[in-house]
PDB file of C-alpha atoms and ligand atoms in Angstrom:
ATOM      1  CA  MET E  15      -0.259  -0.442  -0.224  1.00  0.00           C
ATOM      2  CA  ALA E  16       1.380   3.776  -0.514  1.00  0.00           C
ATOM      3  CA  ALA E  17       2.430   5.483   1.971  1.00  0.00           C
ATOM      4  CA  ARG E  18      -0.735   8.486   2.092  1.00  0.00           C
ATOM      5  CA  PRO E  19       0.893  11.838   4.054  1.00  0.00           C
ATOM      6  CA  LYS E  20       0.911  12.451   7.706  1.00  0.00           C
ATOM      7  CA  LYS E  21      -1.311  15.424   9.164  1.00  0.00           C
ATOM      8  CA  PRO E  22       1.132  18.216   9.582  1.00  0.00           C
ATOM      9  CA  ARG E  23       1.265  19.427  13.329  1.00  0.00           C
ATOM     10  CA  SER E  24      -0.008  22.991  14.208  1.00  0.00           C
ATOM     11  CA  LEU E  25       2.729  25.603  14.662  1.00  0.00           C
ATOM     12  CA  ALA E  26       1.084  27.319  17.401  1.00  0.00           C
ATOM     13  CA  SER E  27       3.828  25.952  19.814  1.00  0.00           C
ATOM     14  CA  PHE E  28       6.438  26.620  17.350  1.00  0.00           C
ATOM     15  CA  PRO E  29       9.178  27.718  19.267  1.00  0.00           C
ATOM     16  CA  GLY E  30       9.973  31.074  18.076  1.00  0.00           C
ATOM     17  CA  PRO E  31      12.373  33.683  16.783  1.00  0.00           C
ATOM     18  CA  LEU E  32      11.446  32.166  13.287  1.00  0.00           C
ATOM     19  CA  VAL E  33      13.793  33.617   9.947  1.00  0.00           C
ATOM     20  CA  LEU E  34      12.850  33.744   7.522  1.00  0.00           C
ATOM     21  CA  VAL E  35      15.739  34.665   4.417  1.00  0.00           C
ATOM     22  CA  GLY E  36      14.183  35.125   1.323  1.00  0.00           C
ATOM     23  CA  ALA E  37      10.355  35.749   0.674  1.00  0.00           C
ATOM     24  CA  GLY E  38      10.259  34.679  -2.742  1.00  0.00           C
ATOM     25  CA  LYS E  39       7.927  31.887  -4.817  1.00  0.00           C
ATOM     26  CA  MET E  40       9.234  28.901  -1.973  1.00  0.00           C
ATOM     27  CA  GLY E  41       9.649  31.334   0.752  1.00  0.00           C
ATOM     28  CA  GLN E  42       6.043  33.168   0.715  1.00  0.00           C
ATOM     29  CA  ALA E  43       4.519  29.718  -0.157  1.00  0.00           C
ATOM     30  CA  MET E  44       6.255  28.099   3.037  1.00  0.00           C
ATOM     31  CA  LEU E  45       5.085  31.248   4.948  1.00  0.00           C
ATOM     32  CA  GLU E  46       1.912  31.093   3.586  1.00  0.00           C
ATOM     33  CA  GLY E  47       1.724  26.996   4.948  1.00  0.00           C
ATOM     34  CA  TRP E  48       3.527  28.050   8.066  1.00  0.00           C
ATOM     35  CA  LEU E  49       0.387  30.928   9.171  1.00  0.00           C
ATOM     36  CA  ALA E  50      -2.689  28.385   7.493  1.00  0.00           C
ATOM     37  CA  HIS E  51      -0.483  25.698  10.154  1.00  0.00           C
ATOM     38  CA  GLY E  52      -0.785  28.219  13.263  1.00  0.00           C
ATOM     39  CA  LEU E  53       2.218  29.907  13.772  1.00  0.00           C
ATOM     40  CA  ALA E  54       1.408  33.611  15.083  1.00  0.00           C
ATOM     41  CA  PRO E  55       3.208  36.079  12.853  1.00  0.00           C
ATOM     42  CA  ARG E  56       4.889  37.835  16.095  1.00  0.00           C
ATOM     43  CA  LYS E  57       7.380  34.220  15.991  1.00  0.00           C
ATOM     44  CA  LEU E  58       8.461  35.506  12.617  1.00  0.00           C
ATOM     45  CA  VAL E  59      11.725  37.956  11.737  1.00  0.00           C
ATOM     46  CA  VAL E  60      11.941  38.226   7.955  1.00  0.00           C
ATOM     47  CA  LEU E  61      14.757  39.185   5.968  1.00  0.00           C
ATOM     48  CA  GLU E  62      13.547  40.771   2.355  1.00  0.00           C
ATOM     49  CA  PRO E  63      14.678  43.456  -0.196  1.00  0.00           C
ATOM     50  CA  GLN E  64      11.235  44.270  -1.882  1.00  0.00           C
ATOM     51  CA  PRO E  65       9.074  42.567   0.403  1.00  0.00           C
ATOM     52  CA  ALA E  66       5.424  41.990  -1.064  1.00  0.00           C
ATOM     53  CA  ARG E  67       2.738  44.184  -0.532  1.00  0.00           C
ATOM     54  CA  THR E  68       1.031  41.245   2.708  1.00  0.00           C
ATOM     55  CA  LEU E  69       4.137  41.329   4.097  1.00  0.00           C
ATOM     56  CA  LYS E  70       3.312  44.503   5.251  1.00  0.00           C
ATOM     57  CA  ALA E  71       0.300  43.358   6.479  1.00  0.00           C
ATOM     58  CA  LEU E  72       1.829  40.931   8.783  1.00  0.00           C
ATOM     59  CA  ALA E  73       3.917  43.506   9.555  1.00  0.00           C
ATOM     60  CA  ARG E  74       1.018  44.788  11.127  1.00  0.00           C
ATOM     61  CA  ARG E  75       0.116  41.437  12.925  1.00  0.00           C
ATOM     62  CA  GLY E  76       3.121  41.518  14.810  1.00  0.00           C
ATOM     63  CA  LEU E  77       5.431  40.365  11.973  1.00  0.00           C
ATOM     64  CA  ARG E  78       9.180  41.393  12.102  1.00  0.00           C
ATOM     65  CA  LEU E  79      10.191  42.442   8.839  1.00  0.00           C
ATOM     66  CA  ASN E  80      14.351  43.560   8.408  1.00  0.00           C
ATOM     67  CA  PRO E  81      14.849  44.606  11.661  1.00  0.00           C
ATOM     68  CA  ALA E  82      17.550  47.218  12.213  1.00  0.00           C
ATOM     69  CA  LYS E  83      18.581  44.880  15.302  1.00  0.00           C
ATOM     70  CA  PRO E  84      19.331  41.164  14.786  1.00  0.00           C
ATOM     71  CA  LEU E  85      18.526  38.843  17.393  1.00  0.00           C
ATOM     72  CA  PRO E  86      19.296  35.566  18.489  1.00  0.00           C
ATOM     73  CA  ALA E  87      16.689  32.792  16.088  1.00  0.00           C
ATOM     74  CA  ALA E  88      15.002  29.431  16.898  1.00  0.00           C
ATOM     75  CA  THR E  89      15.081  29.022  13.765  1.00  0.00           C
ATOM     76  CA  ILE E  90      16.472  30.607  10.517  1.00  0.00           C
ATOM     77  CA  VAL E  91      15.149  29.234   6.736  1.00  0.00           C
ATOM     78  CA  ILE E  92      17.517  30.301   3.868  1.00  0.00           C
ATOM     79  CA  ALA E  93      15.017  30.912   1.352  1.00  0.00           C
ATOM     80  CA  VAL E  94      16.670  33.037  -1.140  1.00  0.00           C
ATOM     81  CA  LYS E  95      18.816  32.061  -4.500  1.00  0.00           C
ATOM     82  CA  PRO E  96      21.995  29.311  -4.716  1.00  0.00           C
ATOM     83  CA  GLN E  97      23.552  33.089  -5.884  1.00  0.00           C
ATOM     84  CA  ASP E  98      22.543  34.698  -3.347  1.00  0.00           C
ATOM     85  CA  ALA E  99      23.443  33.033  -0.196  1.00  0.00           C
ATOM     86  CA  PRO E 100      27.945  34.031   0.207  1.00  0.00           C
ATOM     87  CA  LYS E 101      26.276  37.306   1.189  1.00  0.00           C
ATOM     88  CA  ALA E 102      22.876  36.355   2.659  1.00  0.00           C
ATOM     89  CA  LEU E 103      24.669  33.748   4.921  1.00  0.00           C
ATOM     90  CA  LEU E 104      27.471  36.947   6.175  1.00  0.00           C
ATOM     91  CA  ALA E 105      24.456  38.910   7.489  1.00  0.00           C
ATOM     92  CA  LEU E 106      22.912  36.142   9.221  1.00  0.00           C
ATOM     93  CA  HIS E 107      25.713  35.273  11.431  1.00  0.00           C
ATOM     94  CA  PRO E 108      24.182  38.071  14.294  1.00  0.00           C
ATOM     95  CA  TYR E 109      21.268  35.228  14.381  1.00  0.00           C
ATOM     96  CA  VAL E 110      22.583  32.460  15.106  1.00  0.00           C
ATOM     97  CA  GLY E 111      23.627  31.159  18.890  1.00  0.00           C
ATOM     98  CA  LYS E 112      24.655  27.848  19.307  1.00  0.00           C
ATOM     99  CA  PRO E 113      21.354  26.339  19.697  1.00  0.00           C
ATOM    100  CA  THR E 114      20.509  27.649  15.961  1.00  0.00           C
ATOM    101  CA  LEU E 115      18.714  26.017  14.193  1.00  0.00           C
ATOM    102  CA  ALA E 116      19.399  26.477   9.979  1.00  0.00           C
ATOM    103  CA  LEU E 117      16.984  25.583   7.209  1.00  0.00           C
ATOM    104  CA  SER E 118      18.217  25.731   3.758  1.00  0.00           C
ATOM    105  CA  ILE E 119      16.489  24.883   0.308  1.00  0.00           C
ATOM    106  CA  MET E 120      18.399  25.835  -1.336  1.00  0.00           C
ATOM    107  CA  ALA E 121      19.111  23.871  -5.188  1.00  0.00           C
ATOM    108  CA  GLY E 122      23.094  22.920  -5.041  1.00  0.00           C
ATOM    109  CA  ARG E 123      23.784  24.296  -1.947  1.00  0.00           C
ATOM    110  CA  THR E 124      25.248  21.748   0.428  1.00  0.00           C
ATOM    111  CA  LEU E 125      26.300  20.664   4.131  1.00  0.00           C
ATOM    112  CA  GLY E 126      30.083  20.960   3.678  1.00  0.00           C
ATOM    113  CA  PHE E 127      28.952  24.646   2.242  1.00  0.00           C
ATOM    114  CA  LEU E 128      26.630  26.355   5.244  1.00  0.00           C
ATOM    115  CA  GLU E 129      28.947  24.861   7.276  1.00  0.00           C
ATOM    116  CA  GLN E 130      30.919  26.673   5.732  1.00  0.00           C
ATOM    117  CA  ALA E 131      29.201  29.624   5.900  1.00  0.00           C
ATOM    118  CA  LEU E 132      27.441  29.873   8.569  1.00  0.00           C
ATOM    119  CA  PRO E 133      29.142  30.516  12.303  1.00  0.00           C
ATOM    120  CA  GLN E 134      30.768  26.799  13.123  1.00  0.00           C
ATOM    121  CA  GLY E 135      29.238  24.307  14.849  1.00  0.00           C
ATOM    122  CA  VAL E 136      25.719  25.214  14.092  1.00  0.00           C
ATOM    123  CA  ALA E 137      23.156  22.227  13.341  1.00  0.00           C
ATOM    124  CA  VAL E 138      22.362  22.573   9.410  1.00  0.00           C
ATOM    125  CA  VAL E 139      19.292  20.453   7.108  1.00  0.00           C
ATOM    126  CA  ARG E 140      18.817  20.916   3.468  1.00  0.00           C
ATOM    127  CA  ALA E 141      15.801  20.423   2.024  1.00  0.00           C
ATOM    128  CA  MET E 142      14.918  20.741  -1.086  1.00  0.00           C
ATOM    129  CA  PRO E 143      11.250  21.089  -2.308  1.00  0.00           C
ATOM    130  CA  ASN E 144       9.497  21.367  -5.083  1.00  0.00           C
ATOM    131  CA  THR E 145       6.913  23.483  -6.835  1.00  0.00           C
ATOM    132  CA  PRO E 146       2.916  22.386  -5.231  1.00  0.00           C
ATOM    133  CA  ALA E 147       4.409  24.014  -2.107  1.00  0.00           C
ATOM    134  CA  ALA E 148       2.474  26.629  -3.352  1.00  0.00           C
ATOM    135  CA  ILE E 149       0.162  25.054  -3.164  1.00  0.00           C
ATOM    136  CA  GLY E 150       0.497  22.886   0.644  1.00  0.00           C
ATOM    137  CA  ARG E 151       1.043  19.905  -2.175  1.00  0.00           C
ATOM    138  CA  GLY E 152       4.697  19.810  -2.373  1.00  0.00           C
ATOM    139  CA  ILE E 153       7.492  17.000  -2.020  1.00  0.00           C
ATOM    140  CA  THR E 154       9.849  17.820  -0.329  1.00  0.00           C
ATOM    141  CA  VAL E 155      13.705  15.231   1.095  1.00  0.00           C
ATOM    142  CA  ALA E 156      15.283  16.544   3.990  1.00  0.00           C
ATOM    143  CA  THR E 157      18.799  15.280   5.202  1.00  0.00           C
ATOM    144  CA  GLY E 158      20.783  17.404   8.393  1.00  0.00           C
ATOM    145  CA  ASN E 159      24.227  17.629   9.797  1.00  0.00           C
ATOM    146  CA  ALA E 160      25.958  15.761  12.932  1.00  0.00           C
ATOM    147  CA  ARG E 161      24.747  19.318  15.510  1.00  0.00           C
ATOM    148  CA  VAL E 162      21.015  18.472  14.261  1.00  0.00           C
ATOM    149  CA  THR E 163      19.067  16.798  17.135  1.00  0.00           C
ATOM    150  CA  ALA E 164      15.888  14.542  17.495  1.00  0.00           C
ATOM    151  CA  ARG E 165      14.083  17.926  18.569  1.00  0.00           C
ATOM    152  CA  GLN E 166      15.744  19.812  15.923  1.00  0.00           C
ATOM    153  CA  ARG E 167      14.562  17.573  12.918  1.00  0.00           C
ATOM    154  CA  GLY E 168      10.738  16.988  14.244  1.00  0.00           C
ATOM    155  CA  GLN E 169      11.038  20.939  14.840  1.00  0.00           C
ATOM    156  CA  ALA E 170      11.905  21.144  10.445  1.00  0.00           C
ATOM    157  CA  SER E 171       9.297  18.005   9.770  1.00  0.00           C
ATOM    158  CA  ASP E 172       6.733  20.759  11.343  1.00  0.00           C
ATOM    159  CA  LEU E 173       7.716  23.300   9.478  1.00  0.00           C
ATOM    160  CA  LEU E 174       7.905  21.278   5.517  1.00  0.00           C
ATOM    161  CA  ALA E 175       4.585  19.544   6.823  1.00  0.00           C
ATOM    162  CA  ALA E 176       3.509  22.821   6.183  1.00  0.00           C
ATOM    163  CA  ILE E 177       3.671  22.800   2.524  1.00  0.00           C
ATOM    164  CA  GLY E 178       3.278  19.026   1.438  1.00  0.00           C
ATOM    165  CA  SER E 179       4.867  15.376   3.028  1.00  0.00           C
ATOM    166  CA  VAL E 180       8.130  15.172   4.110  1.00  0.00           C
ATOM    167  CA  GLU E 181      10.574  12.563   3.421  1.00  0.00           C
ATOM    168  CA  TRP E 182      14.312  11.659   5.103  1.00  0.00           C
ATOM    169  CA  VAL E 183      17.318  10.522   4.083  1.00  0.00           C
ATOM    170  CA  ASP E 184      20.894   9.819   5.869  1.00  0.00           C
ATOM    171  CA  ASP E 185      23.441   9.837   2.667  1.00  0.00           C
ATOM    172  CA  GLU E 186      23.321  13.070   0.914  1.00  0.00           C
ATOM    173  CA  ALA E 187      24.355  12.437  -2.157  1.00  0.00           C
ATOM    174  CA  LEU E 188      20.846  11.658  -2.619  1.00  0.00           C
ATOM    175  CA  ILE E 189      20.072  14.605  -2.814  1.00  0.00           C
ATOM    176  CA  ASP E 190      21.076  14.971  -6.260  1.00  0.00           C
ATOM    177  CA  PRO E 191      18.506  12.652  -7.549  1.00  0.00           C
ATOM    178  CA  VAL E 192      16.105  13.575  -5.205  1.00  0.00           C
ATOM    179  CA  THR E 193      15.817  17.135  -7.020  1.00  0.00           C
ATOM    180  CA  ALA E 194      16.349  15.233 -10.719  1.00  0.00           C
ATOM    181  CA  VAL E 195      12.886  13.679  -9.675  1.00  0.00           C
ATOM    182  CA  SER E 196      10.994  15.281  -6.842  1.00  0.00           C
ATOM    183  CA  GLY E 197      12.891  18.717  -8.133  1.00  0.00           C
ATOM    184  CA  SER E 198      12.059  18.706 -11.551  1.00  0.00           C
ATOM    185  CA  GLY E 199       9.447  16.367 -12.063  1.00  0.00           C
ATOM    186  CA  PRO E 200       6.591  18.969 -11.774  1.00  0.00           C
ATOM    187  CA  ALA E 201       7.733  20.213 -15.240  1.00  0.00           C
ATOM    188  CA  TYR E 202       7.881  16.552 -16.764  1.00  0.00           C
ATOM    189  CA  VAL E 203       4.660  16.420 -15.592  1.00  0.00           C
ATOM    190  CA  PHE E 204       3.309  19.886 -17.573  1.00  0.00           C
ATOM    191  CA  LEU E 205       5.435  18.673 -20.337  1.00  0.00           C
ATOM    192  CA  LEU E 206       3.451  15.732 -20.753  1.00  0.00           C
ATOM    193  CA  ALA E 207       0.405  17.803 -20.585  1.00  0.00           C
ATOM    194  CA  GLU E 208       1.645  19.555 -23.425  1.00  0.00           C
ATOM    195  CA  ALA E 209       2.894  16.642 -25.431  1.00  0.00           C
ATOM    196  CA  MET E 210      -0.858  15.362 -25.155  1.00  0.00           C
ATOM    197  CA  ALA E 211      -2.642  18.347 -25.945  1.00  0.00           C
ATOM    198  CA  GLU E 212      -0.407  18.531 -29.166  1.00  0.00           C
ATOM    199  CA  ALA E 213      -0.476  14.701 -29.901  1.00  0.00           C
ATOM    200  CA  GLY E 214      -4.426  15.235 -29.641  1.00  0.00           C
ATOM    201  CA  ILE E 215      -4.279  18.231 -32.149  1.00  0.00           C
ATOM    202  CA  ALA E 216      -2.347  16.024 -34.910  1.00  0.00           C
ATOM    203  CA  ALA E 217      -5.114  12.933 -34.314  1.00  0.00           C
ATOM    204  CA  GLY E 218      -7.543  16.006 -34.855  1.00  0.00           C
ATOM    205  CA  LEU E 219      -8.732  17.356 -32.272  1.00  0.00           C
ATOM    206  CA  PRO E 220      -9.632  21.081 -32.157  1.00  0.00           C
ATOM    207  CA  ALA E 221      -6.697  23.016 -29.901  1.00  0.00           C
ATOM    208  CA  ASP E 222      -8.840  24.049 -27.626  1.00  0.00           C
ATOM    209  CA  ILE E 223     -10.780  21.058 -26.884  1.00  0.00           C
ATOM    210  CA  ALA E 224      -6.926  19.286 -27.280  1.00  0.00           C
ATOM    211  CA  ALA E 225      -5.086  21.529 -24.871  1.00  0.00           C
ATOM    212  CA  ARG E 226      -8.294  21.354 -21.761  1.00  0.00           C
ATOM    213  CA  LEU E 227      -8.949  17.649 -22.223  1.00  0.00           C
ATOM    214  CA  ALA E 228      -5.020  17.246 -21.411  1.00  0.00           C
ATOM    215  CA  ARG E 229      -4.846  19.415 -18.769  1.00  0.00           C
ATOM    216  CA  GLU E 230      -7.897  18.721 -16.696  1.00  0.00           C
ATOM    217  CA  THR E 231      -6.853  14.370 -17.347  1.00  0.00           C
ATOM    218  CA  VAL E 232      -3.036  14.953 -15.998  1.00  0.00           C
ATOM    219  CA  ALA E 233      -4.811  17.128 -13.222  1.00  0.00           C
ATOM    220  CA  GLY E 234      -7.870  14.481 -12.574  1.00  0.00           C
ATOM    221  CA  ALA E 235      -5.522  11.075 -12.621  1.00  0.00           C
ATOM    222  CA  GLY E 236      -2.581  13.019 -10.025  1.00  0.00           C
ATOM    223  CA  GLU E 237      -5.878  14.034  -8.289  1.00  0.00           C
ATOM    224  CA  LEU E 238      -6.796  10.515  -8.590  1.00  0.00           C
ATOM    225  CA  LEU E 239      -3.011   8.997  -7.803  1.00  0.00           C
ATOM    226  CA  HIS E 240      -3.031  11.173  -4.654  1.00  0.00           C
ATOM    227  CA  ARG E 241      -6.167   9.702  -3.291  1.00  0.00           C
ATOM    228  CA  SER E 242      -5.926   6.405  -3.864  1.00  0.00           C
ATOM    229  CA  ASP E 243      -4.511   3.942  -1.465  1.00  0.00           C
ATOM    230  CA  LEU E 244      -2.918   1.178  -5.056  1.00  0.00           C
ATOM    231  CA  ASP E 245      -0.014   2.029  -6.441  1.00  0.00           C
ATOM    232  CA  PRO E 246       0.889   3.241 -10.409  1.00  0.00           C
ATOM    233  CA  ALA E 247       1.304   0.248 -11.354  1.00  0.00           C
ATOM    234  CA  THR E 248      -2.605  -0.797 -10.719  1.00  0.00           C
ATOM    235  CA  LEU E 249      -4.155   2.258 -10.856  1.00  0.00           C
ATOM    236  CA  ARG E 250      -2.986   1.863 -14.925  1.00  0.00           C
ATOM    237  CA  GLN E 251      -3.748  -1.300 -15.223  1.00  0.00           C
ATOM    238  CA  ASN E 252      -6.716  -0.944 -13.738  1.00  0.00           C
ATOM    239  CA  VAL E 253      -7.646   1.658 -17.346  1.00  0.00           C
ATOM    240  CA  THR E 254      -6.334  -0.700 -19.473  1.00  0.00           C
ATOM    241  CA  SER E 255      -8.243  -3.827 -21.427  1.00  0.00           C
ATOM    242  CA  PRO E 256      -6.886  -6.076 -22.868  1.00  0.00           C
ATOM    243  CA  GLY E 257      -6.176  -5.139 -26.932  1.00  0.00           C
ATOM    244  CA  GLY E 258      -7.858  -2.483 -25.628  1.00  0.00           C
ATOM    245  CA  THR E 259      -7.467   1.685 -27.046  1.00  0.00           C
ATOM    246  CA  THR E 260      -5.810   2.095 -23.650  1.00  0.00           C
ATOM    247  CA  ALA E 261      -2.868  -1.076 -24.310  1.00  0.00           C
ATOM    248  CA  ALA E 262      -3.026   0.177 -27.551  1.00  0.00           C
ATOM    249  CA  ALA E 263      -0.876   3.165 -26.675  1.00  0.00           C
ATOM    250  CA  LEU E 264       0.641   1.954 -23.667  1.00  0.00           C
ATOM    251  CA  GLU E 265       2.203  -0.220 -25.848  1.00  0.00           C
ATOM    252  CA  VAL E 266       3.907   1.820 -27.659  1.00  0.00           C
ATOM    253  CA  LEU E 267       4.691   3.861 -24.866  1.00  0.00           C
ATOM    254  CA  MET E 268       5.994   0.915 -22.815  1.00  0.00           C
ATOM    255  CA  GLY E 269       8.141  -0.314 -25.900  1.00  0.00           C
ATOM    256  CA  PRO E 270      11.831   0.611 -26.971  1.00  0.00           C
ATOM    257  CA  GLY E 271      12.984   3.778 -26.547  1.00  0.00           C
ATOM    258  CA  GLY E 272       9.740   5.410 -24.681  1.00  0.00           C
ATOM    259  CA  PHE E 273       8.547   6.496 -22.048  1.00  0.00           C
ATOM    260  CA  LYS E 274      10.070   4.480 -19.364  1.00  0.00           C
ATOM    261  CA  GLU E 275      13.638   4.692 -20.400  1.00  0.00           C
ATOM    262  CA  LEU E 276      13.892   8.552 -21.571  1.00  0.00           C
ATOM    263  CA  LEU E 277      12.497   9.767 -18.069  1.00  0.00           C
ATOM    264  CA  THR E 278      15.085   7.196 -16.970  1.00  0.00           C
ATOM    265  CA  ARG E 279      17.547   9.094 -19.046  1.00  0.00           C
ATOM    266  CA  ALA E 280      15.839  12.498 -17.592  1.00  0.00           C
ATOM    267  CA  VAL E 281      16.307  12.194 -14.846  1.00  0.00           C
ATOM    268  CA  ALA E 282      20.245  10.500 -14.788  1.00  0.00           C
ATOM    269  CA  ALA E 283      20.984  13.612 -16.660  1.00  0.00           C
ATOM    270  CA  ALA E 284      18.862  16.158 -13.920  1.00  0.00           C
ATOM    271  CA  SER E 285      21.034  14.045 -11.647  1.00  0.00           C
ATOM    272  CA  ARG E 286      24.101  14.671 -13.298  1.00  0.00           C
ATOM    273  CA  ARG E 287      23.316  18.161 -13.519  1.00  0.00           C
ATOM    274  CA  SER E 288      23.167  18.994 -10.005  1.00  0.00           C
ATOM    275  CA  ARG E 289      25.812  17.107  -9.060  1.00  0.00           C
ATOM    276  CA  GLU E 290      27.991  19.583 -10.931  1.00  0.00           C
ATOM    277  CA  LEU E 291      26.238  22.916 -10.121  1.00  0.00           C
ATOM    278  CA  ALA E 292      26.960  21.230  -6.472  1.00  0.00           C
ATOM    279  CA  GLY E 293      30.041  21.641  -6.576  1.00  0.00           C
TER     280      GLY E 293
HETATM  281  N1  NAP P  15      11.077  27.187  -6.829  1.00  0.00           N
HETATM  282  C1  NAP P  15      11.256  25.456  -7.127  1.00  0.00           C
HETATM  283  O1  NAP P  15      11.101  25.582  -7.958  1.00  0.00           O
HETATM  284  C2  NAP P  15      12.256  25.484  -5.867  1.00  0.00           C
HETATM  285  C3  NAP P  15      12.248  24.197  -5.523  1.00  0.00           C
HETATM  286  C4  NAP P  15      13.244  23.780  -5.187  1.00  0.00           C
HETATM  287  C5  NAP P  15      13.836  24.115  -3.990  1.00  0.00           C
HETATM  288  N2  NAP P  15      14.179  25.957  -4.730  1.00  0.00           N
HETATM  289  C6  NAP P  15      15.231  26.378  -3.704  1.00  0.00           C
HETATM  290  O2  NAP P  15      14.560  27.669  -3.207  1.00  0.00           O
HETATM  291  C7  NAP P  15      15.383  28.814  -3.228  1.00  0.00           C
HETATM  292  C8  NAP P  15      14.223  30.704  -3.888  1.00  0.00           C
HETATM  293  O3  NAP P  15      13.116  29.463  -4.811  1.00  0.00           O
HETATM  294  P1  NAP P  15      12.654  30.766  -5.667  1.00  0.00           P
HETATM  295  O4  NAP P  15      12.151  29.901  -6.466  1.00  0.00           O
HETATM  296  O5  NAP P  15      11.504  31.049  -3.922  1.00  0.00           O
HETATM  297  O6  NAP P  15      13.240  32.395  -5.697  1.00  0.00           O
HETATM  298  P2  NAP P  15      12.893  33.993  -5.808  1.00  0.00           P
HETATM  299  O7  NAP P  15      11.432  33.913  -6.262  1.00  0.00           O
HETATM  300  O8  NAP P  15      13.713  34.759  -6.520  1.00  0.00           O
HETATM  301  O9  NAP P  15      13.264  33.966  -3.756  1.00  0.00           O
HETATM  302  C9  NAP P  15      13.737  34.504  -3.448  1.00  0.00           C
HETATM  303  C10 NAP P  15      14.069  35.869  -2.158  1.00  0.00           C
HETATM  304  O10 NAP P  15      14.592  35.946  -1.841  1.00  0.00           O
HETATM  305  C11 NAP P  15      15.521  37.214  -2.504  1.00  0.00           C
HETATM  306  N3  NAP P  15      16.593  38.044  -1.366  1.00  0.00           N
HETATM  307  C12 NAP P  15      18.046  38.073  -2.515  1.00  0.00           C
HETATM  308  N4  NAP P  15      18.995  38.546  -1.309  1.00  0.00           N
HETATM  309  C13 NAP P  15      18.894  38.161   0.070  1.00  0.00           C
HETATM  310  C14 NAP P  15      19.589  38.951   1.094  1.00  0.00           C
HETATM  311  N5  NAP P  15      20.505  38.960   1.178  1.00  0.00           N
HETATM  312  N6  NAP P  15      18.203  38.888   1.904  1.00  0.00           N
HETATM  313  C15 NAP P  15      16.943  38.216   2.121  1.00  0.00           C
HETATM  314  N7  NAP P  15      16.788  37.925   1.126  1.00  0.00           N
HETATM  315  C16 NAP P  15      17.267  38.000  -1.027  1.00  0.00           C
HETATM  316  C17 NAP P  15      15.061  37.305  -3.289  1.00  0.00           C
HETATM  317  O11 NAP P  15      14.481  39.139  -3.390  1.00  0.00           O
HETATM  318  P3  NAP P  15      15.142  40.142  -5.238  1.00  0.00           P
HETATM  319  O12 NAP P  15      13.806  39.211  -5.619  1.00  0.00           O
HETATM  320  O13 NAP P  15      14.542  41.636  -4.395  1.00  0.00           O
HETATM  321  O14 NAP P  15      16.666  39.060  -5.099  1.00  0.00           O
HETATM  322  C18 NAP P  15      13.279  36.991  -3.489  1.00  0.00           C
HETATM  323  O15 NAP P  15      12.504  38.037  -2.800  1.00  0.00           O
HETATM  324  C19 NAP P  15      15.762  28.443  -4.296  1.00  0.00           C
HETATM  325  O16 NAP P  15      17.724  29.022  -3.525  1.00  0.00           O
HETATM  326  C20 NAP P  15      15.947  27.808  -5.052  1.00  0.00           C
HETATM  327  O17 NAP P  15      17.043  26.342  -5.564  1.00  0.00           O
HETATM  328  C21 NAP P  15      13.141  26.481  -5.064  1.00  0.00           C
END
């Protein structure tokens, strides 16, 4: 039976201050998830050069936005672009105390890099989320350094669970294939919708109908998979009658050079690129 995502825990008693560095697409998604799961704005500090209007509104409810004086943080979540990391991490030093947990979601920035760039001895978690986090349906894989206590690991899980499912790996090297499967994966699914629409047009459908059919099919099948306890292979077999139309298509898709082979090559390429970017 497939593993079902655990219900996220309430963040009402989450220890503050929680500092978020970078409130762009991902940072904002996490922030919204935390607030939706009960985190009080007064526990939050946000460092963001161009704060959105919603952030300014939260500042009126107690969130501290770009405070003039840094304060020791219980947890710091780093969500700036990887190329902005050196400057952003240097500015974080005054926020780091002995028990501070630093949780980074930056692609390609390793635990080793984070340990070097932050004050010595800090507990660090490196996590890789994906874009469905924006609707609370992401999946994040995390790994931590030896300084991370069981309690801090639980806290990192609680924060990440506010944007979807969470998995942990002990081996940091696995973050490269994770990036290739779930980090980059939403783009493969969007490509599937594009390709299905184009195939529909080639088969004679008007473009608008083909686009709608592809979109709703990908979204609906995704939702079915999400709600089902069955694995994808069983769901596929359940809609494939021997000698029928689906079977005719799957013979092409699952044949030599087909879908599985292509995806294996695509994931290997993304994994390789992730390793290169991490240096
Ligand atoms: N989006 C994804 O699918 C995804 C998936 C997995 C991991 N990630 C990781 O998530 C991180 C954020 O990605 P994103 O798509 O949310 O990027 P983004 O929208 O560009 O957000 C980054 C934010 O950080 C701000 N920033 C830059 N320098 C800063 C500093 N020194 N201090 C504080 N804030 C600073 C940026 O402000 P300005 O715009 O003014 O520079 C921007 O608002 C990246 O490291 C990425 O690798 C993203």
